[in-house]
Short mmCIF file of N, CA and C in Angstrom, two decimals:
data_model
loop_
_atom_site.label_atom_id
_atom_site.label_comp_id
_atom_site.label_asym_id
_atom_site.label_seq_id
_atom_site.Cartn_x
_atom_site.Cartn_y
_atom_site.Cartn_z
N MET A 229 181.11 76.39 175.54
CA MET A 229 181.13 75.91 174.17
C MET A 229 179.79 75.24 173.85
N LEU A 230 179.26 75.51 172.70
CA LEU A 230 177.99 74.91 172.32
C LEU A 230 178.17 73.46 171.91
N SER A 231 177.24 72.65 172.32
CA SER A 231 177.27 71.25 171.88
C SER A 231 176.90 71.19 170.41
N ASN A 232 177.20 70.10 169.75
CA ASN A 232 176.87 69.94 168.34
C ASN A 232 175.37 70.07 168.10
N MET A 233 174.57 69.55 169.03
CA MET A 233 173.11 69.61 168.87
C MET A 233 172.64 71.07 168.95
N LYS A 234 173.14 71.83 169.91
CA LYS A 234 172.75 73.24 170.05
C LYS A 234 173.24 74.03 168.84
N LEU A 235 174.45 73.75 168.40
CA LEU A 235 175.00 74.43 167.24
C LEU A 235 174.15 74.14 166.00
N ALA A 236 173.71 72.92 165.84
CA ALA A 236 172.87 72.55 164.70
C ALA A 236 171.53 73.28 164.74
N ALA A 237 171.04 73.60 165.93
CA ALA A 237 169.78 74.33 166.06
C ALA A 237 169.97 75.82 165.85
N VAL A 238 171.09 76.38 166.28
CA VAL A 238 171.34 77.82 166.21
C VAL A 238 171.72 78.26 164.80
N LEU A 239 172.54 77.50 164.10
CA LEU A 239 173.01 77.90 162.78
C LEU A 239 171.89 78.13 161.77
N PRO A 240 170.92 77.22 161.65
CA PRO A 240 169.84 77.48 160.68
C PRO A 240 169.06 78.75 161.02
N LEU A 241 168.81 79.01 162.28
CA LEU A 241 168.09 80.23 162.67
C LEU A 241 168.90 81.47 162.32
N SER A 242 170.21 81.43 162.56
CA SER A 242 171.07 82.55 162.21
C SER A 242 171.08 82.78 160.70
N LEU A 243 171.13 81.71 159.95
CA LEU A 243 171.14 81.80 158.50
C LEU A 243 169.83 82.40 157.98
N VAL A 244 168.73 81.95 158.51
CA VAL A 244 167.42 82.48 158.11
C VAL A 244 167.34 83.96 158.44
N SER A 245 167.76 84.35 159.63
CA SER A 245 167.74 85.75 160.04
C SER A 245 168.58 86.60 159.09
N MET A 246 169.76 86.13 158.75
CA MET A 246 170.63 86.85 157.84
C MET A 246 170.00 86.99 156.46
N LEU A 247 169.41 85.92 155.95
CA LEU A 247 168.79 85.96 154.63
C LEU A 247 167.59 86.90 154.59
N VAL A 248 166.81 86.93 155.67
CA VAL A 248 165.67 87.85 155.74
C VAL A 248 166.18 89.28 155.73
N SER A 249 167.22 89.58 156.47
CA SER A 249 167.80 90.93 156.49
C SER A 249 168.27 91.34 155.11
N ILE A 250 168.93 90.44 154.41
CA ILE A 250 169.41 90.74 153.07
C ILE A 250 168.23 90.98 152.13
N ALA A 251 167.21 90.14 152.22
CA ALA A 251 166.04 90.30 151.34
C ALA A 251 165.34 91.62 151.57
N VAL A 252 165.19 92.03 152.83
CA VAL A 252 164.54 93.31 153.13
C VAL A 252 165.36 94.44 152.56
N ALA A 253 166.66 94.41 152.74
CA ALA A 253 167.53 95.47 152.23
C ALA A 253 167.48 95.54 150.70
N ALA A 254 167.38 94.40 150.04
CA ALA A 254 167.37 94.37 148.58
C ALA A 254 166.08 94.94 148.01
N ASP A 255 165.00 94.90 148.75
CA ASP A 255 163.70 95.34 148.26
C ASP A 255 163.37 96.78 148.63
N THR A 256 164.30 97.53 149.17
CA THR A 256 163.99 98.91 149.54
C THR A 256 164.10 99.83 148.33
N ILE A 257 163.29 100.86 148.37
CA ILE A 257 163.24 101.85 147.29
C ILE A 257 163.58 103.19 147.90
N PRO A 258 164.46 103.97 147.29
CA PRO A 258 164.70 105.33 147.81
C PRO A 258 163.44 106.17 147.65
N SER A 259 163.20 107.05 148.60
CA SER A 259 161.97 107.86 148.56
C SER A 259 161.86 108.65 147.25
N SER A 260 162.97 109.05 146.68
CA SER A 260 162.93 109.80 145.42
C SER A 260 162.45 108.96 144.24
N ALA A 261 162.47 107.62 144.38
CA ALA A 261 162.03 106.73 143.29
C ALA A 261 160.66 106.12 143.54
N ALA A 262 160.01 106.46 144.64
CA ALA A 262 158.70 105.87 144.97
C ALA A 262 157.67 106.12 143.87
N LYS A 263 157.78 107.25 143.20
CA LYS A 263 156.83 107.58 142.12
C LYS A 263 156.84 106.55 141.00
N ASP A 264 157.94 105.81 140.88
CA ASP A 264 158.06 104.78 139.84
C ASP A 264 157.51 103.43 140.28
N HIS A 265 156.94 103.37 141.48
CA HIS A 265 156.48 102.10 142.04
C HIS A 265 155.05 102.19 142.58
N VAL A 266 154.25 103.08 142.01
CA VAL A 266 152.85 103.25 142.43
C VAL A 266 152.10 101.94 142.22
N ASN A 267 151.24 101.62 143.17
CA ASN A 267 150.43 100.39 143.22
C ASN A 267 151.24 99.15 143.56
N GLU A 268 152.47 99.33 144.01
CA GLU A 268 153.29 98.22 144.48
C GLU A 268 153.37 98.29 146.00
N THR A 269 153.52 97.14 146.63
CA THR A 269 153.81 97.10 148.06
C THR A 269 155.32 97.01 148.18
N ALA A 270 155.89 97.95 148.92
CA ALA A 270 157.35 98.05 148.99
C ALA A 270 157.76 98.73 150.29
N THR A 271 159.06 98.73 150.53
CA THR A 271 159.65 99.48 151.62
C THR A 271 160.37 100.68 151.02
N VAL A 272 159.95 101.87 151.44
CA VAL A 272 160.50 103.12 150.93
C VAL A 272 161.33 103.75 152.04
N CYS A 273 162.56 104.14 151.70
CA CYS A 273 163.47 104.71 152.70
C CYS A 273 163.97 106.08 152.27
N GLY A 274 164.10 106.96 153.24
CA GLY A 274 164.63 108.29 152.98
C GLY A 274 164.62 109.12 154.24
N LYS A 275 164.98 110.39 154.09
CA LYS A 275 165.02 111.30 155.24
C LYS A 275 163.72 112.08 155.34
N VAL A 276 163.14 112.08 156.53
CA VAL A 276 161.94 112.88 156.79
C VAL A 276 162.41 114.31 157.00
N SER A 277 162.10 115.17 156.06
CA SER A 277 162.58 116.55 156.11
C SER A 277 161.60 117.50 156.78
N ALA A 278 160.32 117.13 156.78
CA ALA A 278 159.31 117.99 157.40
C ALA A 278 158.12 117.12 157.82
N THR A 279 157.44 117.57 158.86
CA THR A 279 156.26 116.85 159.37
C THR A 279 155.15 117.85 159.65
N ARG A 280 153.93 117.32 159.69
CA ARG A 280 152.80 118.20 160.02
C ARG A 280 151.65 117.35 160.55
N TYR A 281 151.11 117.78 161.67
CA TYR A 281 149.93 117.14 162.26
C TYR A 281 148.76 118.10 162.11
N LEU A 282 147.74 117.66 161.39
CA LEU A 282 146.55 118.50 161.18
C LEU A 282 145.46 118.10 162.17
N ASP A 283 145.60 118.53 163.41
CA ASP A 283 144.66 118.13 164.45
C ASP A 283 143.28 118.74 164.29
N SER A 284 143.15 119.79 163.48
CA SER A 284 141.84 120.41 163.28
C SER A 284 141.10 119.83 162.06
N SER A 285 141.76 118.97 161.30
CA SER A 285 141.15 118.32 160.15
C SER A 285 140.29 117.14 160.62
N ALA A 286 139.30 116.77 159.83
CA ALA A 286 138.38 115.70 160.21
C ALA A 286 139.09 114.37 160.47
N LYS A 287 140.05 114.02 159.62
CA LYS A 287 140.74 112.72 159.77
C LYS A 287 142.02 112.84 160.59
N ARG A 288 142.38 114.06 161.01
CA ARG A 288 143.55 114.34 161.85
C ARG A 288 144.83 113.64 161.37
N PRO A 289 145.20 113.83 160.10
CA PRO A 289 146.40 113.15 159.58
C PRO A 289 147.70 113.76 160.10
N THR A 290 148.71 112.91 160.18
CA THR A 290 150.08 113.34 160.42
C THR A 290 150.86 113.00 159.17
N PHE A 291 151.50 114.01 158.59
CA PHE A 291 152.26 113.82 157.36
C PHE A 291 153.75 113.81 157.67
N LEU A 292 154.44 112.83 157.13
CA LEU A 292 155.89 112.75 157.20
C LEU A 292 156.39 112.92 155.77
N ASN A 293 156.91 114.09 155.45
CA ASN A 293 157.34 114.39 154.09
C ASN A 293 158.84 114.12 153.93
N PHE A 294 159.18 113.41 152.88
CA PHE A 294 160.54 112.96 152.67
C PHE A 294 161.31 113.86 151.69
N ASP A 295 162.58 113.99 151.94
CA ASP A 295 163.57 114.67 151.09
C ASP A 295 163.49 116.19 151.12
N LYS A 296 162.31 116.75 150.94
CA LYS A 296 162.13 118.20 150.98
C LYS A 296 160.78 118.50 151.64
N PRO A 297 160.63 119.69 152.22
CA PRO A 297 159.34 120.05 152.81
C PRO A 297 158.24 120.18 151.75
N TYR A 298 156.99 120.03 152.18
CA TYR A 298 155.82 120.26 151.33
C TYR A 298 155.93 121.67 150.75
N PRO A 299 155.64 121.88 149.51
CA PRO A 299 155.06 121.00 148.49
C PRO A 299 156.10 120.34 147.58
N ASN A 300 157.36 120.42 147.93
CA ASN A 300 158.42 119.89 147.07
C ASN A 300 158.90 118.50 147.48
N HIS A 301 158.20 117.86 148.41
CA HIS A 301 158.56 116.53 148.89
C HIS A 301 158.47 115.51 147.75
N THR A 302 159.21 114.40 147.92
CA THR A 302 159.18 113.35 146.89
C THR A 302 158.26 112.20 147.28
N PHE A 303 157.93 112.10 148.57
CA PHE A 303 157.16 110.97 149.08
C PHE A 303 156.61 111.37 150.45
N THR A 304 155.44 110.81 150.80
CA THR A 304 154.83 111.07 152.10
C THR A 304 154.40 109.77 152.75
N ALA A 305 154.67 109.66 154.03
CA ALA A 305 154.06 108.62 154.86
C ALA A 305 153.00 109.34 155.68
N VAL A 306 151.80 108.80 155.71
CA VAL A 306 150.71 109.46 156.43
C VAL A 306 150.13 108.52 157.48
N ILE A 307 149.88 109.09 158.65
CA ILE A 307 149.24 108.36 159.75
C ILE A 307 147.94 109.08 160.06
N MET A 308 146.82 108.41 159.87
CA MET A 308 145.53 109.03 160.16
C MET A 308 145.27 109.05 161.66
N GLY A 309 144.45 109.98 162.06
CA GLY A 309 144.17 110.18 163.48
C GLY A 309 143.70 108.95 164.22
N GLU A 310 142.95 108.07 163.57
CA GLU A 310 142.45 106.86 164.23
C GLU A 310 143.58 105.91 164.63
N ASN A 311 144.75 106.06 164.02
CA ASN A 311 145.91 105.21 164.34
C ASN A 311 147.02 105.95 165.08
N ARG A 312 146.87 107.24 165.24
CA ARG A 312 147.92 108.09 165.80
C ARG A 312 148.39 107.66 167.19
N SER A 313 147.49 107.21 168.03
CA SER A 313 147.86 106.87 169.40
C SER A 313 148.90 105.75 169.46
N LYS A 314 148.98 104.93 168.42
CA LYS A 314 149.97 103.85 168.36
C LYS A 314 151.39 104.39 168.20
N PHE A 315 151.50 105.63 167.72
CA PHE A 315 152.80 106.19 167.34
C PHE A 315 153.28 107.31 168.25
N GLY A 316 152.52 107.67 169.26
CA GLY A 316 152.93 108.77 170.14
C GLY A 316 152.81 110.10 169.43
N THR A 317 153.94 110.79 169.27
CA THR A 317 153.97 112.06 168.54
C THR A 317 154.88 111.90 167.31
N PRO A 318 154.36 111.29 166.26
CA PRO A 318 155.20 110.97 165.10
C PRO A 318 155.81 112.19 164.44
N GLU A 319 155.15 113.34 164.53
CA GLU A 319 155.72 114.55 163.91
C GLU A 319 157.01 114.98 164.60
N GLU A 320 157.21 114.55 165.83
CA GLU A 320 158.46 114.82 166.55
C GLU A 320 159.42 113.63 166.45
N THR A 321 158.88 112.43 166.60
CA THR A 321 159.71 111.22 166.63
C THR A 321 160.49 111.01 165.34
N TYR A 322 159.88 111.29 164.19
CA TYR A 322 160.49 110.94 162.91
C TYR A 322 161.12 112.12 162.17
N ARG A 323 160.87 113.36 162.62
CA ARG A 323 161.42 114.53 161.93
C ARG A 323 162.95 114.48 161.94
N ASP A 324 163.53 114.76 160.77
CA ASP A 324 164.99 114.79 160.57
C ASP A 324 165.66 113.44 160.77
N LYS A 325 164.91 112.36 160.64
CA LYS A 325 165.46 111.01 160.79
C LYS A 325 165.43 110.29 159.44
N ASP A 326 166.35 109.34 159.29
CA ASP A 326 166.30 108.42 158.15
C ASP A 326 165.33 107.32 158.52
N VAL A 327 164.29 107.16 157.71
CA VAL A 327 163.16 106.29 158.04
C VAL A 327 162.83 105.39 156.86
N CYS A 328 162.37 104.18 157.15
CA CYS A 328 161.83 103.28 156.13
C CYS A 328 160.38 102.97 156.49
N VAL A 329 159.51 103.00 155.51
CA VAL A 329 158.11 102.64 155.70
C VAL A 329 157.72 101.58 154.68
N THR A 330 156.86 100.68 155.11
CA THR A 330 156.44 99.57 154.25
C THR A 330 154.93 99.60 154.07
N GLY A 331 154.50 99.42 152.84
CA GLY A 331 153.07 99.38 152.54
C GLY A 331 152.85 99.58 151.06
N LYS A 332 151.59 99.75 150.70
CA LYS A 332 151.24 99.95 149.29
C LYS A 332 151.42 101.42 148.94
N ILE A 333 152.17 101.66 147.88
CA ILE A 333 152.41 103.02 147.41
C ILE A 333 151.24 103.44 146.53
N VAL A 334 150.61 104.55 146.87
CA VAL A 334 149.51 105.10 146.09
C VAL A 334 149.82 106.56 145.77
N LEU A 335 149.10 107.10 144.80
CA LEU A 335 149.24 108.52 144.50
C LEU A 335 148.17 109.30 145.24
N PHE A 336 148.57 110.42 145.82
CA PHE A 336 147.64 111.36 146.44
C PHE A 336 148.10 112.75 146.01
N ASN A 337 147.24 113.46 145.31
CA ASN A 337 147.60 114.77 144.74
C ASN A 337 148.90 114.69 143.94
N ASP A 338 149.00 113.66 143.12
CA ASP A 338 150.14 113.44 142.22
C ASP A 338 151.47 113.18 142.94
N LYS A 339 151.41 112.82 144.22
CA LYS A 339 152.62 112.48 144.98
C LYS A 339 152.46 111.07 145.54
N PRO A 340 153.53 110.26 145.54
CA PRO A 340 153.43 108.91 146.10
C PRO A 340 153.37 108.96 147.62
N GLN A 341 152.57 108.07 148.19
CA GLN A 341 152.47 108.00 149.64
C GLN A 341 152.13 106.59 150.08
N ILE A 342 152.44 106.31 151.34
CA ILE A 342 152.02 105.08 152.00
C ILE A 342 151.30 105.49 153.27
N GLU A 343 150.13 104.91 153.49
CA GLU A 343 149.43 105.13 154.76
C GLU A 343 149.92 104.09 155.75
N ILE A 344 150.32 104.57 156.90
CA ILE A 344 150.83 103.71 157.96
C ILE A 344 149.72 103.51 158.99
N THR A 345 149.40 102.25 159.25
CA THR A 345 148.36 101.95 160.24
C THR A 345 148.89 101.19 161.44
N GLU A 346 150.08 100.58 161.29
CA GLU A 346 150.67 99.77 162.37
C GLU A 346 152.13 100.16 162.57
N THR A 347 152.60 100.04 163.80
CA THR A 347 153.97 100.46 164.11
C THR A 347 155.03 99.61 163.40
N ASN A 348 154.70 98.39 163.03
CA ASN A 348 155.70 97.55 162.34
C ASN A 348 155.90 97.98 160.88
N GLN A 349 155.17 98.98 160.41
CA GLN A 349 155.34 99.48 159.05
C GLN A 349 156.41 100.57 158.96
N ILE A 350 156.92 101.04 160.09
CA ILE A 350 157.88 102.13 160.06
C ILE A 350 159.04 101.82 161.00
N ARG A 351 160.24 102.21 160.54
CA ARG A 351 161.41 102.04 161.40
C ARG A 351 162.40 103.16 161.11
N VAL A 352 163.10 103.55 162.16
CA VAL A 352 164.17 104.54 162.03
C VAL A 352 165.44 103.78 161.71
N GLU A 353 166.15 104.22 160.71
CA GLU A 353 167.40 103.60 160.31
C GLU A 353 168.54 104.20 161.11
N SER A 354 169.40 103.35 161.60
CA SER A 354 170.58 103.83 162.31
C SER A 354 171.75 103.88 161.35
N LYS A 355 172.59 104.88 161.53
CA LYS A 355 173.75 105.02 160.63
C LYS A 355 175.01 104.85 161.39
#
């Protein structure tokens, strides 16, 4: 049984953790709505339907396309080659998974995207 002092220390931490979880969940945007949030920093969530690693391109990007394969995707998370080693093989790890990415939403070729540079910007959602 926890003493009153330990309980007093644990409860505030639990409450803070719960509130942070609720705040993160409240601020998520479905990938299909990312186009309405360009130039905002947000967390975008959806299903990665197709991936592509362009290893012969100068910047060696890895594209994670959401909802539908390119060119009909609604949103893209992109990892440039200079950051790729942090993510292993993202084109395999995230394909067909429900994923959330956090960062600034920008337009690239008239499609919303977030560039991911750090592993804490992306997470696989469990169902």
